[in-house]
Amino acid sequence: MTRRAGLRNFWASARVRALLTLGIVFGLGTVGTLAAWSDSATATSGTFSIGSLDLRVDDVDELTFPSLALTGMLPGESVAARLTVQNKGTIPLTYTMTATPAGAAALAAHLQVAVYPSGTASQATTNGMRTGTCSGTLLAQATLVPGGPTPLVSTPRPLAGSNGTEPLCLVVRLLTSAPVSVQNQTVSSVRFAFTATAAGQT
C-alpha cells in the first residue's frame, strides 16, 4: 500500500468514527428532550346557602285576634273564628300549637278549645243561645289548664317552604258543666302559641 492510499484510508476511518460519535450524541439529545404525557381534571361544587324559617299567623308574628271573643257567656255557648298559619321562610317546617289563658283560673278551667283545619267559621243564635261552629273534621280539642300552656296540636303539622299555609278554625266553648261560682269572672285572653321546627329535625 502506498503512503497516499494509507492516508486516504486513515481519514476515511476517522470520518466514520466522527459520524458515529455524532450519531450517538444526537441520539442522546433526542432522548433527553422527550416529556412524559400528563393531563388533569377539576370538579367545581354548586352554591351553598342558608335557608330561612319564618312562621307567621295571618302575615304577622303576633296576631291580635278580637274575632275570637264572647262576653256574657252562658254554659254551652261558643264562638268560632278563623286564622291562617303561614311559612314565610324557604325551609319546610312542622308546627305545634298550645293555648294559655290569662285571667280567672276558675273560669279558664271550664273553657274548651277545638281546632279544625281548613274549616270555615260561622256564628248563629238559636233561642237566645250563641253558637260558633267550624266546618270540617275536628283535629284537636282540650279544656284549658289554668296558669299554663294547654297542648292543642301536639303532633307536628307540616308546612311547605316559600309560603306554605294551613287555615285553622277555632271554637271556644263554655262547658255546660260550668258551675254557678264562675259567674261574673273573666278570662281576658287566650294566647295561642305556634312553635315551628325545620322539617326533619326533632
PDB file of C-alpha atoms in Angstrom:
ATOM      1  CA  MET A   1       0.000   0.000   0.000  1.00  0.00           C
ATOM      2  CA  THR A   2       1.319   3.431  -0.901  1.00  0.00           C
ATOM      3  CA  ARG A   3       1.611   6.251   1.581  1.00  0.00           C
ATOM      4  CA  ARG A   4      -1.178   8.146  -0.230  1.00  0.00           C
ATOM      5  CA  ALA A   5      -3.541   5.176  -0.028  1.00  0.00           C
ATOM      6  CA  GLY A   6      -2.765   4.742   3.691  1.00  0.00           C
ATOM      7  CA  LEU A   7      -3.599   8.364   4.439  1.00  0.00           C
ATOM      8  CA  ARG A   8      -6.821   8.056   2.449  1.00  0.00           C
ATOM      9  CA  ASN A   9      -7.910   5.027   4.499  1.00  0.00           C
ATOM     10  CA  PHE A  10      -6.946   6.772   7.754  1.00  0.00           C
ATOM     11  CA  TRP A  11      -9.073   9.834   7.011  1.00  0.00           C
ATOM     12  CA  ALA A  12     -11.969   7.711   5.855  1.00  0.00           C
ATOM     13  CA  SER A  13     -11.998   5.649   9.051  1.00  0.00           C
ATOM     14  CA  ALA A  14     -11.651   8.806  11.160  1.00  0.00           C
ATOM     15  CA  ARG A  15     -14.638  10.341   9.334  1.00  0.00           C
ATOM     16  CA  VAL A  16     -16.740   7.246  10.030  1.00  0.00           C
ATOM     17  CA  ARG A  17     -15.829   7.315  13.693  1.00  0.00           C
ATOM     18  CA  ALA A  18     -16.701  11.002  13.913  1.00  0.00           C
ATOM     19  CA  LEU A  19     -20.080  10.438  12.277  1.00  0.00           C
ATOM     20  CA  LEU A  20     -20.818   7.548  14.623  1.00  0.00           C
ATOM     21  CA  THR A  21     -19.899   9.699  17.571  1.00  0.00           C
ATOM     22  CA  LEU A  22     -22.150  12.491  16.347  1.00  0.00           C
ATOM     23  CA  GLY A  23     -24.957   9.984  15.868  1.00  0.00           C
ATOM     24  CA  ILE A  24     -24.635   8.885  19.462  1.00  0.00           C
ATOM     25  CA  VAL A  25     -24.646  12.494  20.673  1.00  0.00           C
ATOM     26  CA  PHE A  26     -27.662  13.355  18.564  1.00  0.00           C
ATOM     27  CA  GLY A  27     -29.421  10.251  19.783  1.00  0.00           C
ATOM     28  CA  LEU A  28     -28.836  11.146  23.420  1.00  0.00           C
ATOM     29  CA  GLY A  29     -30.045  14.667  22.750  1.00  0.00           C
ATOM     30  CA  THR A  30     -33.291  13.394  21.282  1.00  0.00           C
ATOM     31  CA  VAL A  31     -33.996  11.120  24.260  1.00  0.00           C
ATOM     32  CA  GLY A  32     -33.289  13.952  26.686  1.00  0.00           C
ATOM     33  CA  THR A  33     -35.968  16.267  25.194  1.00  0.00           C
ATOM     34  CA  LEU A  34     -38.865  13.775  25.352  1.00  0.00           C
ATOM     35  CA  ALA A  35     -41.527  14.838  28.064  1.00  0.00           C
ATOM     36  CA  ALA A  36     -43.863  12.489  29.966  1.00  0.00           C
ATOM     37  CA  TRP A  37     -47.502  12.873  28.855  1.00  0.00           C
ATOM     38  CA  SER A  38     -49.834  14.368  31.514  1.00  0.00           C
ATOM     39  CA  ASP A  39     -53.464  15.501  31.942  1.00  0.00           C
ATOM     40  CA  SER A  40     -55.716  16.961  34.667  1.00  0.00           C
ATOM     41  CA  ALA A  41     -59.393  17.398  35.546  1.00  0.00           C
ATOM     42  CA  THR A  42     -61.354  19.533  38.037  1.00  0.00           C
ATOM     43  CA  ALA A  43     -64.774  19.466  39.725  1.00  0.00           C
ATOM     44  CA  THR A  44     -66.496  22.656  40.968  1.00  0.00           C
ATOM     45  CA  SER A  45     -69.316  22.469  43.535  1.00  0.00           C
ATOM     46  CA  GLY A  46     -72.601  24.328  43.418  1.00  0.00           C
ATOM     47  CA  THR A  47     -73.666  27.159  45.741  1.00  0.00           C
ATOM     48  CA  PHE A  48     -74.060  26.678  49.488  1.00  0.00           C
ATOM     49  CA  SER A  49     -76.655  28.893  51.191  1.00  0.00           C
ATOM     50  CA  ILE A  50     -78.716  29.005  54.367  1.00  0.00           C
ATOM     51  CA  GLY A  51     -82.494  28.835  54.201  1.00  0.00           C
ATOM     52  CA  SER A  52     -84.878  30.724  56.465  1.00  0.00           C
ATOM     53  CA  LEU A  53     -87.501  29.639  58.977  1.00  0.00           C
ATOM     54  CA  ASP A  54     -90.303  32.188  59.369  1.00  0.00           C
ATOM     55  CA  LEU A  55     -93.612  31.136  60.942  1.00  0.00           C
ATOM     56  CA  ARG A  56     -96.439  33.671  60.955  1.00  0.00           C
ATOM     57  CA  VAL A  57    -100.146  33.867  61.616  1.00  0.00           C
ATOM     58  CA  ASP A  58    -102.197  35.971  59.201  1.00  0.00           C
ATOM     59  CA  ASP A  59     -98.957  37.571  57.918  1.00  0.00           C
ATOM     60  CA  VAL A  60     -97.753  38.777  61.338  1.00  0.00           C
ATOM     61  CA  ASP A  61     -95.615  37.416  64.163  1.00  0.00           C
ATOM     62  CA  GLU A  62     -98.106  38.477  66.861  1.00  0.00           C
ATOM     63  CA  LEU A  63    -101.741  38.444  65.855  1.00  0.00           C
ATOM     64  CA  THR A  64    -104.445  40.381  67.666  1.00  0.00           C
ATOM     65  CA  PHE A  65    -107.455  38.094  67.359  1.00  0.00           C
ATOM     66  CA  PRO A  66    -110.539  40.038  68.530  1.00  0.00           C
ATOM     67  CA  SER A  67    -112.954  37.936  66.485  1.00  0.00           C
ATOM     68  CA  LEU A  68    -112.417  35.074  68.949  1.00  0.00           C
ATOM     69  CA  ALA A  69    -114.203  36.617  71.929  1.00  0.00           C
ATOM     70  CA  LEU A  70    -117.608  36.361  73.557  1.00  0.00           C
ATOM     71  CA  THR A  71    -118.812  38.303  76.581  1.00  0.00           C
ATOM     72  CA  GLY A  72    -121.648  37.447  78.945  1.00  0.00           C
ATOM     73  CA  MET A  73    -121.356  33.755  78.068  1.00  0.00           C
ATOM     74  CA  LEU A  74    -123.805  31.176  79.294  1.00  0.00           C
ATOM     75  CA  PRO A  75    -122.910  27.494  79.790  1.00  0.00           C
ATOM     76  CA  GLY A  76    -122.964  25.770  76.401  1.00  0.00           C
ATOM     77  CA  GLU A  77    -122.356  28.937  74.364  1.00  0.00           C
ATOM     78  CA  SER A  78    -119.437  29.171  71.983  1.00  0.00           C
ATOM     79  CA  VAL A  79    -117.649  31.392  69.497  1.00  0.00           C
ATOM     80  CA  ALA A  80    -115.699  30.472  66.339  1.00  0.00           C
ATOM     81  CA  ALA A  81    -113.067  32.304  64.318  1.00  0.00           C
ATOM     82  CA  ARG A  82    -110.520  31.506  61.639  1.00  0.00           C
ATOM     83  CA  LEU A  83    -106.816  32.219  61.196  1.00  0.00           C
ATOM     84  CA  THR A  84    -104.079  31.022  58.828  1.00  0.00           C
ATOM     85  CA  VAL A  85    -100.722  29.577  59.851  1.00  0.00           C
ATOM     86  CA  GLN A  86     -98.039  30.506  57.309  1.00  0.00           C
ATOM     87  CA  ASN A  87     -94.484  29.533  56.478  1.00  0.00           C
ATOM     88  CA  LYS A  88     -92.892  32.680  55.042  1.00  0.00           C
ATOM     89  CA  GLY A  89     -89.416  31.130  55.057  1.00  0.00           C
ATOM     90  CA  THR A  90     -87.762  28.912  52.478  1.00  0.00           C
ATOM     91  CA  ILE A  91     -87.346  25.780  54.620  1.00  0.00           C
ATOM     92  CA  PRO A  92     -90.206  23.252  55.010  1.00  0.00           C
ATOM     93  CA  LEU A  93     -91.295  23.139  58.650  1.00  0.00           C
ATOM     94  CA  THR A  94     -93.626  21.488  61.110  1.00  0.00           C
ATOM     95  CA  TYR A  95     -95.538  23.323  63.822  1.00  0.00           C
ATOM     96  CA  THR A  96     -97.275  22.602  67.093  1.00  0.00           C
ATOM     97  CA  MET A  97     -99.791  24.720  68.991  1.00  0.00           C
ATOM     98  CA  THR A  98    -100.643  25.465  72.610  1.00  0.00           C
ATOM     99  CA  ALA A  99    -103.204  27.692  74.346  1.00  0.00           C
ATOM    100  CA  THR A 100    -102.573  29.650  77.555  1.00  0.00           C
ATOM    101  CA  PRO A 101    -105.402  31.554  79.296  1.00  0.00           C
ATOM    102  CA  ALA A 102    -104.961  34.812  81.162  1.00  0.00           C
ATOM    103  CA  GLY A 103    -107.382  35.889  83.856  1.00  0.00           C
ATOM    104  CA  ALA A 104    -109.704  33.966  86.186  1.00  0.00           C
ATOM    105  CA  ALA A 105    -108.313  30.487  86.663  1.00  0.00           C
ATOM    106  CA  ALA A 106    -111.648  29.106  87.838  1.00  0.00           C
ATOM    107  CA  LEU A 107    -113.360  30.172  84.609  1.00  0.00           C
ATOM    108  CA  ALA A 108    -110.453  29.075  82.394  1.00  0.00           C
ATOM    109  CA  ALA A 109    -110.830  25.531  83.705  1.00  0.00           C
ATOM    110  CA  HIS A 110    -114.294  25.417  82.096  1.00  0.00           C
ATOM    111  CA  LEU A 111    -113.354  26.772  78.675  1.00  0.00           C
ATOM    112  CA  GLN A 112    -112.855  24.233  75.916  1.00  0.00           C
ATOM    113  CA  VAL A 113    -110.934  24.921  72.684  1.00  0.00           C
ATOM    114  CA  ALA A 114    -111.416  22.911  69.485  1.00  0.00           C
ATOM    115  CA  VAL A 115    -109.293  23.117  66.322  1.00  0.00           C
ATOM    116  CA  TYR A 116    -110.476  22.324  62.780  1.00  0.00           C
ATOM    117  CA  PRO A 117    -108.001  22.502  59.868  1.00  0.00           C
ATOM    118  CA  SER A 118    -109.298  24.273  56.750  1.00  0.00           C
ATOM    119  CA  GLY A 119    -112.647  24.838  58.434  1.00  0.00           C
ATOM    120  CA  THR A 120    -114.978  27.781  57.898  1.00  0.00           C
ATOM    121  CA  ALA A 121    -116.254  29.671  60.940  1.00  0.00           C
ATOM    122  CA  SER A 122    -119.907  30.526  61.397  1.00  0.00           C
ATOM    123  CA  GLN A 123    -121.919  32.105  64.191  1.00  0.00           C
ATOM    124  CA  ALA A 124    -125.600  31.664  64.945  1.00  0.00           C
ATOM    125  CA  THR A 125    -128.082  32.463  67.700  1.00  0.00           C
ATOM    126  CA  THR A 126    -130.834  29.983  68.397  1.00  0.00           C
ATOM    127  CA  ASN A 127    -133.403  30.564  71.160  1.00  0.00           C
ATOM    128  CA  GLY A 128    -131.081  33.188  72.648  1.00  0.00           C
ATOM    129  CA  MET A 129    -128.073  30.820  72.728  1.00  0.00           C
ATOM    130  CA  ARG A 130    -125.000  31.882  70.753  1.00  0.00           C
ATOM    131  CA  THR A 131    -123.234  29.065  68.944  1.00  0.00           C
ATOM    132  CA  GLY A 132    -119.992  29.222  66.994  1.00  0.00           C
ATOM    133  CA  THR A 133    -119.141  26.299  64.747  1.00  0.00           C
ATOM    134  CA  CYS A 134    -116.435  25.244  62.302  1.00  0.00           C
ATOM    135  CA  SER A 135    -116.870  23.123  59.230  1.00  0.00           C
ATOM    136  CA  GLY A 136    -114.547  20.214  58.551  1.00  0.00           C
ATOM    137  CA  THR A 137    -113.055  17.466  60.702  1.00  0.00           C
ATOM    138  CA  LEU A 138    -112.032  18.016  64.302  1.00  0.00           C
ATOM    139  CA  LEU A 139    -108.238  17.962  64.712  1.00  0.00           C
ATOM    140  CA  ALA A 140    -107.834  18.621  68.433  1.00  0.00           C
ATOM    141  CA  GLN A 141    -109.883  19.541  71.467  1.00  0.00           C
ATOM    142  CA  ALA A 142    -108.881  20.334  75.043  1.00  0.00           C
ATOM    143  CA  THR A 143    -110.094  22.106  78.146  1.00  0.00           C
ATOM    144  CA  LEU A 144    -107.779  24.923  79.174  1.00  0.00           C
ATOM    145  CA  VAL A 145    -105.345  24.396  82.012  1.00  0.00           C
ATOM    146  CA  PRO A 146    -105.244  27.482  84.268  1.00  0.00           C
ATOM    147  CA  GLY A 147    -101.820  29.054  84.712  1.00  0.00           C
ATOM    148  CA  GLY A 148    -100.006  27.183  81.966  1.00  0.00           C
ATOM    149  CA  PRO A 149     -99.999  26.155  78.313  1.00  0.00           C
ATOM    150  CA  THR A 150    -102.531  23.586  77.170  1.00  0.00           C
ATOM    151  CA  PRO A 151    -101.311  21.363  74.287  1.00  0.00           C
ATOM    152  CA  LEU A 152    -103.721  21.581  71.357  1.00  0.00           C
ATOM    153  CA  VAL A 153    -101.771  20.448  68.286  1.00  0.00           C
ATOM    154  CA  SER A 154     -99.185  18.047  69.711  1.00  0.00           C
ATOM    155  CA  THR A 155     -98.488  16.038  66.569  1.00  0.00           C
ATOM    156  CA  PRO A 156     -96.397  18.336  64.312  1.00  0.00           C
ATOM    157  CA  ARG A 157     -98.244  19.668  61.284  1.00  0.00           C
ATOM    158  CA  PRO A 158     -96.221  20.158  58.056  1.00  0.00           C
ATOM    159  CA  LEU A 159     -95.970  23.426  56.155  1.00  0.00           C
ATOM    160  CA  ALA A 160     -94.108  23.659  52.854  1.00  0.00           C
ATOM    161  CA  GLY A 161     -91.455  26.316  52.405  1.00  0.00           C
ATOM    162  CA  SER A 162     -91.991  29.562  50.475  1.00  0.00           C
ATOM    163  CA  ASN A 163     -95.494  30.440  51.665  1.00  0.00           C
ATOM    164  CA  GLY A 164     -96.951  27.098  52.697  1.00  0.00           C
ATOM    165  CA  THR A 165    -100.201  27.740  54.558  1.00  0.00           C
ATOM    166  CA  GLU A 166    -102.813  25.979  56.664  1.00  0.00           C
ATOM    167  CA  PRO A 167    -106.072  27.686  57.660  1.00  0.00           C
ATOM    168  CA  LEU A 168    -107.354  26.779  61.123  1.00  0.00           C
ATOM    169  CA  CYS A 169    -110.814  27.326  62.542  1.00  0.00           C
ATOM    170  CA  LEU A 170    -111.033  27.607  66.345  1.00  0.00           C
ATOM    171  CA  VAL A 171    -114.024  27.184  68.616  1.00  0.00           C
ATOM    172  CA  VAL A 172    -114.024  28.289  72.259  1.00  0.00           C
ATOM    173  CA  ARG A 173    -116.932  26.918  74.304  1.00  0.00           C
ATOM    174  CA  LEU A 174    -118.046  27.401  77.902  1.00  0.00           C
ATOM    175  CA  LEU A 175    -118.794  23.895  79.077  1.00  0.00           C
ATOM    176  CA  THR A 176    -122.327  23.144  80.144  1.00  0.00           C
ATOM    177  CA  SER A 177    -120.834  21.838  83.405  1.00  0.00           C
ATOM    178  CA  ALA A 178    -119.564  25.301  84.383  1.00  0.00           C
ATOM    179  CA  PRO A 179    -120.710  25.965  87.992  1.00  0.00           C
ATOM    180  CA  VAL A 180    -122.571  28.996  89.273  1.00  0.00           C
ATOM    181  CA  SER A 181    -119.409  30.025  91.130  1.00  0.00           C
ATOM    182  CA  VAL A 182    -117.731  31.207  87.899  1.00  0.00           C
ATOM    183  CA  GLN A 183    -120.389  33.849  87.211  1.00  0.00           C
ATOM    184  CA  ASN A 184    -119.017  37.354  86.570  1.00  0.00           C
ATOM    185  CA  GLN A 185    -115.488  36.028  86.120  1.00  0.00           C
ATOM    186  CA  THR A 186    -113.373  36.925  83.114  1.00  0.00           C
ATOM    187  CA  VAL A 187    -110.663  35.291  81.081  1.00  0.00           C
ATOM    188  CA  SER A 188    -109.084  38.353  79.494  1.00  0.00           C
ATOM    189  CA  SER A 189    -107.435  36.441  76.661  1.00  0.00           C
ATOM    190  CA  VAL A 190    -106.225  33.092  75.420  1.00  0.00           C
ATOM    191  CA  ARG A 191    -102.743  33.123  73.925  1.00  0.00           C
ATOM    192  CA  PHE A 192    -102.307  30.646  71.092  1.00  0.00           C
ATOM    193  CA  ALA A 193     -98.623  29.873  70.583  1.00  0.00           C
ATOM    194  CA  PHE A 194     -97.302  28.204  67.457  1.00  0.00           C
ATOM    195  CA  THR A 195     -93.834  26.625  67.559  1.00  0.00           C
ATOM    196  CA  ALA A 196     -92.011  25.829  64.329  1.00  0.00           C
ATOM    197  CA  THR A 197     -89.259  23.263  63.734  1.00  0.00           C
ATOM    198  CA  ALA A 198     -87.390  22.685  60.489  1.00  0.00           C
ATOM    199  CA  ALA A 199     -88.816  19.615  58.787  1.00  0.00           C
ATOM    200  CA  GLY A 200     -86.694  16.560  59.518  1.00  0.00           C
ATOM    201  CA  GLN A 201     -85.377  17.961  62.804  1.00  0.00           C
ATOM    202  CA  THR A 202     -86.621  16.990  66.255  1.00  0.00           C
TER     203      THR A 202
END
